[in-house]
Coordinates of C-alpha atoms in Angstrom, one line a residue:
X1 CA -35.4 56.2 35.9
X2 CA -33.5 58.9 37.7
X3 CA -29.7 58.9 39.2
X4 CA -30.9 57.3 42.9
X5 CA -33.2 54.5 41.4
X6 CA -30.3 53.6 38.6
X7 CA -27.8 53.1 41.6
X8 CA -30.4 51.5 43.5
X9 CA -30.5 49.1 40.7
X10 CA -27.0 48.6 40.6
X11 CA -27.0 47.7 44.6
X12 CA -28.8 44.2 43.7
X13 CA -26.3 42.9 41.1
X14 CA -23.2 44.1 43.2
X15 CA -24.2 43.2 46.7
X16 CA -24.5 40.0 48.9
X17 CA -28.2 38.6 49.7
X18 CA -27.0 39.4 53.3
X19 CA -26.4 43.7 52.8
X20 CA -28.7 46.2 53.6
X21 CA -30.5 47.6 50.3
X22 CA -31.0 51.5 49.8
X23 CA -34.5 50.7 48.5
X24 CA -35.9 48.8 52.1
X25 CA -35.0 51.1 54.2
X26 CA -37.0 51.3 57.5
X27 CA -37.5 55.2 57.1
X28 CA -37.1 57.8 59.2
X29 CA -38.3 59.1 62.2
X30 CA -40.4 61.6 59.9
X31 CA -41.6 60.9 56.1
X32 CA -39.5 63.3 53.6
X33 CA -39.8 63.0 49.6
X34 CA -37.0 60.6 48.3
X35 CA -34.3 62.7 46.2
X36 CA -33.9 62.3 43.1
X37 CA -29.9 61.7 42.7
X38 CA -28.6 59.8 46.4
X39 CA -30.2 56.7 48.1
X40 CA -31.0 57.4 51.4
X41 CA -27.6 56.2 53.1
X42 CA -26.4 58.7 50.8
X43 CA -28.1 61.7 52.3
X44 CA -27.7 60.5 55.7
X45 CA -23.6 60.3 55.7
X46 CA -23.8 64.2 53.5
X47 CA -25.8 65.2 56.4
X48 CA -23.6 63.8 59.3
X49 CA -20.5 65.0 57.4
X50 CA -22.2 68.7 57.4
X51 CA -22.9 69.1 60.8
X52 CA -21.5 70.9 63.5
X53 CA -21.4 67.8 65.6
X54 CA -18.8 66.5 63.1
X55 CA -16.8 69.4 62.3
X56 CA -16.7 69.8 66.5
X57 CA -14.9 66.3 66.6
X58 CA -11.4 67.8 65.3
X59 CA -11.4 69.3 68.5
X60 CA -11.9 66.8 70.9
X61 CA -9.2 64.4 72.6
X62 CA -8.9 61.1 71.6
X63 CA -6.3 59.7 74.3
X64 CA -4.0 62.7 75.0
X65 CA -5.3 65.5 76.1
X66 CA -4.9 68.9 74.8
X67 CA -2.0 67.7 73.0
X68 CA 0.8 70.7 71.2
X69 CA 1.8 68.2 68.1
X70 CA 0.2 67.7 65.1
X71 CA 0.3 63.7 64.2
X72 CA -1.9 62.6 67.7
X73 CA -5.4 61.4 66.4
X74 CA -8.3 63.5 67.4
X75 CA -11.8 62.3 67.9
X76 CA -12.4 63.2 64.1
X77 CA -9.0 61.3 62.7
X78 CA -10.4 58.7 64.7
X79 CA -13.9 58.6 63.2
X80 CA -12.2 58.9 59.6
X81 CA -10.0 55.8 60.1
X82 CA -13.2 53.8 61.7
X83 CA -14.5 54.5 58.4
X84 CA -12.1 53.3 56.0
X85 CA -11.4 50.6 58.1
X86 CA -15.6 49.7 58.2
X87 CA -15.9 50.5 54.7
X88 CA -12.9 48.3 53.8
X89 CA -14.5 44.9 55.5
X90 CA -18.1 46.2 53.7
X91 CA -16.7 46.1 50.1
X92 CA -14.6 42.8 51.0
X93 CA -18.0 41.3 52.1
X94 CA -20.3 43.0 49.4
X95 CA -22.5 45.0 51.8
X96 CA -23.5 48.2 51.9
X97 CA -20.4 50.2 51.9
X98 CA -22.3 53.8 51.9
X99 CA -24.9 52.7 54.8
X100 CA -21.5 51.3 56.9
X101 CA -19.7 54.9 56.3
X102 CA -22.5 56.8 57.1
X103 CA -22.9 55.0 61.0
X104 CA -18.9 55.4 61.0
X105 CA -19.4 59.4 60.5
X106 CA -22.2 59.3 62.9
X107 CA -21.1 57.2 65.6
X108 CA -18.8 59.6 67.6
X109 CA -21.1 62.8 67.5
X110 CA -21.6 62.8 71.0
X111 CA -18.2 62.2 72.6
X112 CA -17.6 64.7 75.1
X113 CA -14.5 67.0 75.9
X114 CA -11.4 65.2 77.2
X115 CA -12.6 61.7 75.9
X116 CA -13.7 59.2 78.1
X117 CA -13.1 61.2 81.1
X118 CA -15.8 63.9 80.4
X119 CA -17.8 61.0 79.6
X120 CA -17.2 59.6 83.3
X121 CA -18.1 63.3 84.7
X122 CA -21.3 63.4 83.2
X123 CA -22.8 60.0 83.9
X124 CA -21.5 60.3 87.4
X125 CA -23.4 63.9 87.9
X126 CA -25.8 64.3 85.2
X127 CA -29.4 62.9 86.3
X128 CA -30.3 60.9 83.6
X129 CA -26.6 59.8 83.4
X130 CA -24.7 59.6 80.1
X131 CA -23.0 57.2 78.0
X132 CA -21.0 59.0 73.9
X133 CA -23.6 56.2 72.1
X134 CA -26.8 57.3 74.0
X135 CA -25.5 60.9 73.0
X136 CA -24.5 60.9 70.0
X137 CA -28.3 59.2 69.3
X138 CA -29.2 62.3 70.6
X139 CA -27.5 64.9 68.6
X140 CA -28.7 63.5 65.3
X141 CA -32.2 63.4 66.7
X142 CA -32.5 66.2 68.4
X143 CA -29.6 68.5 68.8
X144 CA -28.6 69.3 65.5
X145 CA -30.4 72.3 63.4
X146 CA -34.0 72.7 65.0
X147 CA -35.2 68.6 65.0
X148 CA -32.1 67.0 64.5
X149 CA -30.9 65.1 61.1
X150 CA -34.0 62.7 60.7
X151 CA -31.6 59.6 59.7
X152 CA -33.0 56.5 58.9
X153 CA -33.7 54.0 61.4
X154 CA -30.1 51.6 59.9
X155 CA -28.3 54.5 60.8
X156 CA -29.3 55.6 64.0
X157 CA -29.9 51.8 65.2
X158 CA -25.8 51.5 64.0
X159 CA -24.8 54.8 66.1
X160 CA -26.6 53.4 69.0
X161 CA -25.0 49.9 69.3
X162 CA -21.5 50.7 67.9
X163 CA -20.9 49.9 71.9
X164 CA -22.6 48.7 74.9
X165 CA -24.5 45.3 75.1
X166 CA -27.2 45.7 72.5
X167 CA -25.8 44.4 69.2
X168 CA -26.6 46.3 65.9
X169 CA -29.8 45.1 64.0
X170 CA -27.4 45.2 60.6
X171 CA -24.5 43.5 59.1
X172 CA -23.2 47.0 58.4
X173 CA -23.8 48.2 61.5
X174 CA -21.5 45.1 63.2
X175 CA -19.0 46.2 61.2
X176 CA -18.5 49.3 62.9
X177 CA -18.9 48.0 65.9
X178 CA -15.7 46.0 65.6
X179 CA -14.2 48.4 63.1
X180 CA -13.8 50.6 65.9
X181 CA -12.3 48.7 68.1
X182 CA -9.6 47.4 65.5
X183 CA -9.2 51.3 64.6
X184 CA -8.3 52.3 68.2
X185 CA -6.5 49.8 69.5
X186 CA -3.9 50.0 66.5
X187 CA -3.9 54.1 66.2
X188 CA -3.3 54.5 70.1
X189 CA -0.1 52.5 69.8
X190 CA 1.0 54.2 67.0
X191 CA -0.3 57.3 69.4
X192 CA 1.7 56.4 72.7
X193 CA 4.9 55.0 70.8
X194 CA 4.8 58.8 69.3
X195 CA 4.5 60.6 72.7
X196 CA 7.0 58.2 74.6
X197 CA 4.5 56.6 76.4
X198 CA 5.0 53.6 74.9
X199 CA 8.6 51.8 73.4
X200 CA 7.6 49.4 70.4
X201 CA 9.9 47.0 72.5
X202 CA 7.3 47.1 75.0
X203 CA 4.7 45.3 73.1
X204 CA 4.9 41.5 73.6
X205 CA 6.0 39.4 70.9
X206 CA 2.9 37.8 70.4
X207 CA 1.0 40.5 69.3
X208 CA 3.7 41.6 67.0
X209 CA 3.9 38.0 65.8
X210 CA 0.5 37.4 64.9
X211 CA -0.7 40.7 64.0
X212 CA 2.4 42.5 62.0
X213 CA 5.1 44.9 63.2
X214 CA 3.5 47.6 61.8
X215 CA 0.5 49.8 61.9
X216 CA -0.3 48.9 58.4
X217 CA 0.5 44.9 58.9
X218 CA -1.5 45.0 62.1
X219 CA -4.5 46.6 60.3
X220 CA -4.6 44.8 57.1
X221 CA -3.9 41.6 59.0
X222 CA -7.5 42.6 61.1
X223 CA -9.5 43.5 58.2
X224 CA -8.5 40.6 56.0
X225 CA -9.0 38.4 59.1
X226 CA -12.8 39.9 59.5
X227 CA -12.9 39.5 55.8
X228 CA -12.3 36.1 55.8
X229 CA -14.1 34.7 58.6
X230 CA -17.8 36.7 58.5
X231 CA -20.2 35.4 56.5
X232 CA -24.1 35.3 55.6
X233 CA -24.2 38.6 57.5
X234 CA -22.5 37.4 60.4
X235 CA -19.3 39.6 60.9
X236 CA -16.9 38.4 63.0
X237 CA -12.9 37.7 63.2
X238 CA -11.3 34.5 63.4
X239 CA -11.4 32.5 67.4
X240 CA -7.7 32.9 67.6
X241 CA -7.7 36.8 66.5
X242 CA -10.7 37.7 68.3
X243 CA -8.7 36.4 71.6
X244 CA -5.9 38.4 70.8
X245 CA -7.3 41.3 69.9
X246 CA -8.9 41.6 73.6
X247 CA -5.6 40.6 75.1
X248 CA -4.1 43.7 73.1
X249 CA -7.0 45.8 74.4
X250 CA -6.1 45.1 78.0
X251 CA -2.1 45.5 77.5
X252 CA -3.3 49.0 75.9
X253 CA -5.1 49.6 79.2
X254 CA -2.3 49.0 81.6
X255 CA 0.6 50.2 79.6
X256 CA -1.2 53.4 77.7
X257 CA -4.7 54.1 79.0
X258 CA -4.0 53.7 82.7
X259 CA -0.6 55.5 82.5
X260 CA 0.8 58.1 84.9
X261 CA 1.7 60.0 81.2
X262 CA -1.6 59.7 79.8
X263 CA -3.4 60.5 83.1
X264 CA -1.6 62.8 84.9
X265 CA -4.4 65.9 84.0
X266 CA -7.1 63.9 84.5
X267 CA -7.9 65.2 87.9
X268 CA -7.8 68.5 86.3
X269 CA -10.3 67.3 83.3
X270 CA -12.2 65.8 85.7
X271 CA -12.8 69.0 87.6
X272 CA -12.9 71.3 85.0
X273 CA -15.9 69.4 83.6
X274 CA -17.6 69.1 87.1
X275 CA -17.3 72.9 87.3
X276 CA -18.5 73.7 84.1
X277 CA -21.8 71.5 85.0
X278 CA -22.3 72.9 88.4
X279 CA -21.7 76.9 87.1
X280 CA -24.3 76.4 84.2
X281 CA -26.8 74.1 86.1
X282 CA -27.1 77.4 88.8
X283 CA -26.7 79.5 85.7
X284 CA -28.6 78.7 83.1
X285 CA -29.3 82.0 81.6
X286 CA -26.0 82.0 80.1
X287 CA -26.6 79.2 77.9
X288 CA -27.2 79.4 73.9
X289 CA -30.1 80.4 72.9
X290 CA -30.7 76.6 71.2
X291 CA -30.1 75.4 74.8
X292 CA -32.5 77.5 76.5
X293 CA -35.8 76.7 74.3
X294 CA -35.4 72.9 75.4
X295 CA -35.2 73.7 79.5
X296 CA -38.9 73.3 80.1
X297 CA -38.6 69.8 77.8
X298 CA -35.9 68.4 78.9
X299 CA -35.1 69.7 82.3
X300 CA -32.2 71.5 83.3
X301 CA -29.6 68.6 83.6
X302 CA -30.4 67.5 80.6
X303 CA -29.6 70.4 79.0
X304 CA -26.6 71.4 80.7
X305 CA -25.0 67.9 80.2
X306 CA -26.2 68.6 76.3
X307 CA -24.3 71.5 76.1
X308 CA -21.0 70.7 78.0
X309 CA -21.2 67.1 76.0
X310 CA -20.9 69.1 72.8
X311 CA -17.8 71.5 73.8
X312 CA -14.7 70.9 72.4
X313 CA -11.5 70.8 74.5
X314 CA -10.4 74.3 74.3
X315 CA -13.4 75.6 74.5
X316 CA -14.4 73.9 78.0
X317 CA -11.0 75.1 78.8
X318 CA -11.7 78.6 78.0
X319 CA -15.0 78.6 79.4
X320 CA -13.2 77.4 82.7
X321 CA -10.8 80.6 82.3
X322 CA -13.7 82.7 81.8
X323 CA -15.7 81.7 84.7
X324 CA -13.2 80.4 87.4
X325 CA -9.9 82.1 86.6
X326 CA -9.1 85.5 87.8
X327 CA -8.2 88.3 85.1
X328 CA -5.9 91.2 85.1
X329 CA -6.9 94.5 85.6

C-alpha cells in the first residue's frame, strides 16, 4: 500500500458519511496514472498553487486600486484567507479539508485587472461576454501550460459555482461559496477602516453586536456559526446570521464599494481596459505567442478578452503607457 492509498484509508475513519472521498472522484477531463504519494485533491491544489494564474493574483486589486501601502488585501491575500476560512468550516464539519483548499486556490484564477470593474468591461464588450467564475473555469482548462491543469471534475464544478445561481455539486464546494463571501465582507472593512474610507463608528451597532468588534470576533463568530448550523452536507449559517450577513453586504456597498474614495479611478480603469481590448482586437499580432495559436479556435474576442483577463494591474497600466501615452524623445 503506498503513501496516497494509506491516506486514502485514513479519509474513511476521519471523515463524515457526507465529505467527498479522494478515492470516488469523478476524474478528469483526461485519464492520467494516479500518483503514488497525493490523492488527487492533493495534486490539483499543488497544481493551482504552481501556476502562473496564481502567482498573477498578488498583483491584482481586490477593492482599491493600485494601492502604494502594503497591508490592503490583494486578489491573492484574498484567495489565501478564503482558504483558511473554507478549510476551517471543512475540518469543523469532517469534510474534505484538502478538496475545499484546492477550489479556494482555484476559484479566483480568472479575476481580471482592477477587480470587478475590468470584469464589467469585458462582459460589456467582449462577444461571448465574461463573468471571473466562467474564466477562471477557463484558465485551468485551457489557458494554463498547453491544455490547461486537467483538475478533477469536484474541483472545477467548485471553481465554477463559487458564485452565480448554479450551486456547487459538493459540500466542499458550498463551503467556499460562502467562505468567500464571509472572507470579503470582513477583510474589506478592515480594508476601508485602513484607508479612511470607512470610521469603525460608522458601522451600525448591530453588526458589531452580533458579529464581534473585531476582525477576528466577526470571523470566528461566522465560522463557528456555519459550523454549527450545517449538517448532513448541507452547509449553511444560522436564519438570523445569514440575514445579517446580507445586510452587512449591502452597508459595505453603499458605504465602501460605492464610495466616491473607492471609485474615483474607475472611469480611468474602465477606459484603460476598453482601450487595451480595442488596440489588441485591431492588433492582434502583438499578442503572446500562446495567444496567437488559439485565434483560429477561439476567435479573436475570445482571445483578446483571455489575455487582458489575465493582466495584472500594472501591467495593463504599462501596456496603456506603452501604447497610448506619448514618450520623450
Amino acid at each position: 500500500m503506498n503513501i496516497r492509498e494509506i491516506t486514502e484509508k485514513k479519509e474513511y475513519l476521519c471523515f463524515s458519511e457526507y465529505a467527498t472521498f479522494s478515492d470516488k472522484t469523478k476524474g478528469r477531463l483526461r485519464e492520467e496514472p494516479l500518483c503514488e504519494m497525493r490523492t488527487e485533491f492533493q495534486r490539483d491544489a499543488d497544481r493551482i498553487t504552481h501556476s502562473k494564474s496564481f502567482r498573477r493574483l498578488m498583483h491584482k486589486t481586490q477593492v482599491f486600486l493600485s494601492p502604494l501601502k502594503d497591508h490592503y488585501r490583494t486578489r491573492l491575500t484574498h484567495t489565501l484567507e478564503v482558504s483558511q476560512i473554507a478549510r476551517a468550516i471543512a475540518r469543523g464539519l469532517s469534510l474534505n479539508e484538502t478538496l475545499t483548499e484546492a477550489i479556494a486556490l482555484g476559484h479566483d484564477l480568472g479575476h481580471t485587472p482592477f477587480g470587478h470593474i475590468g470584469e464589467e468591461v469585458l462582459d460589456s464588450i467582449c462577444e461571448h461576454g465574461f463573468l471571473h467564475n466562467e474564466q477562471s473555469l477557463r484558465v485551468v482548462d485551457v489557458l494554463e501550460k498547453e491544455n490547461g491543469l486537467n483538475l478533477t471534475c469536484e474541483v472545477r464544478d467548485g471553481i465554477l459555482n463559487h458564485t452565480g445561481e448554479n450551486k456547487p455539486q459538493t459540500p466542499e464546494g458550498a463551503i467556499v461559496r460562502l467562505a468567500d463571501r464571509i472572507a470579503y465582507i470582513n477583510h474589506d472593512i478592515d480594508d476601508a477602516v485602513r484607508g479612511g474610507v470607512l470610521s469603525p463608528s460608522d458601522i451600525p451597532w448591530k453588526f458589531l453586536g452580533a458579529f464581534g468588534q473585531t476582525h477576528s470576533d466577526r470571523i470566528n463568530f461566522m465560522i463557528t456559526d456555519v459550523i454549527s448550523n450545517s449538517g448532513e452536507g448541507v452547509i449553511k449559517m444560522s436564519p438570523s446570521a445569514h440575514i445579517l450577513t446580507k445586510e452587512l453586504r449591502d452597508f459595505m456597498f453603499e458605504a465602501v464599494y460605492m464610495s466616491s474614495k473607492v471609485r474615483k479611478e474607475e472611469a480611468k480603469s474602465k477606459d484603460l481596459v476598453k482601450y487595451l481590448y480595442e488596440y489588441f482586437y485591431k492588433n492582434t499580432d502583438l499578442l503572446p505567442e500562446e495567444y496567437l495559436k488559439r485565434l483560429e479556435i477561439d476567435g479573436t474576442s475570445r482571445v483578446v478578452c483571455d489575455y487582458i483577463a489575465g493582466m495584472t494591474d500594472r501591467y495593463a497600466i504599462m501596456q496603456f503607457e506603452e501604447f497610448f501615452v506619448p514618450k520623450a524623445y
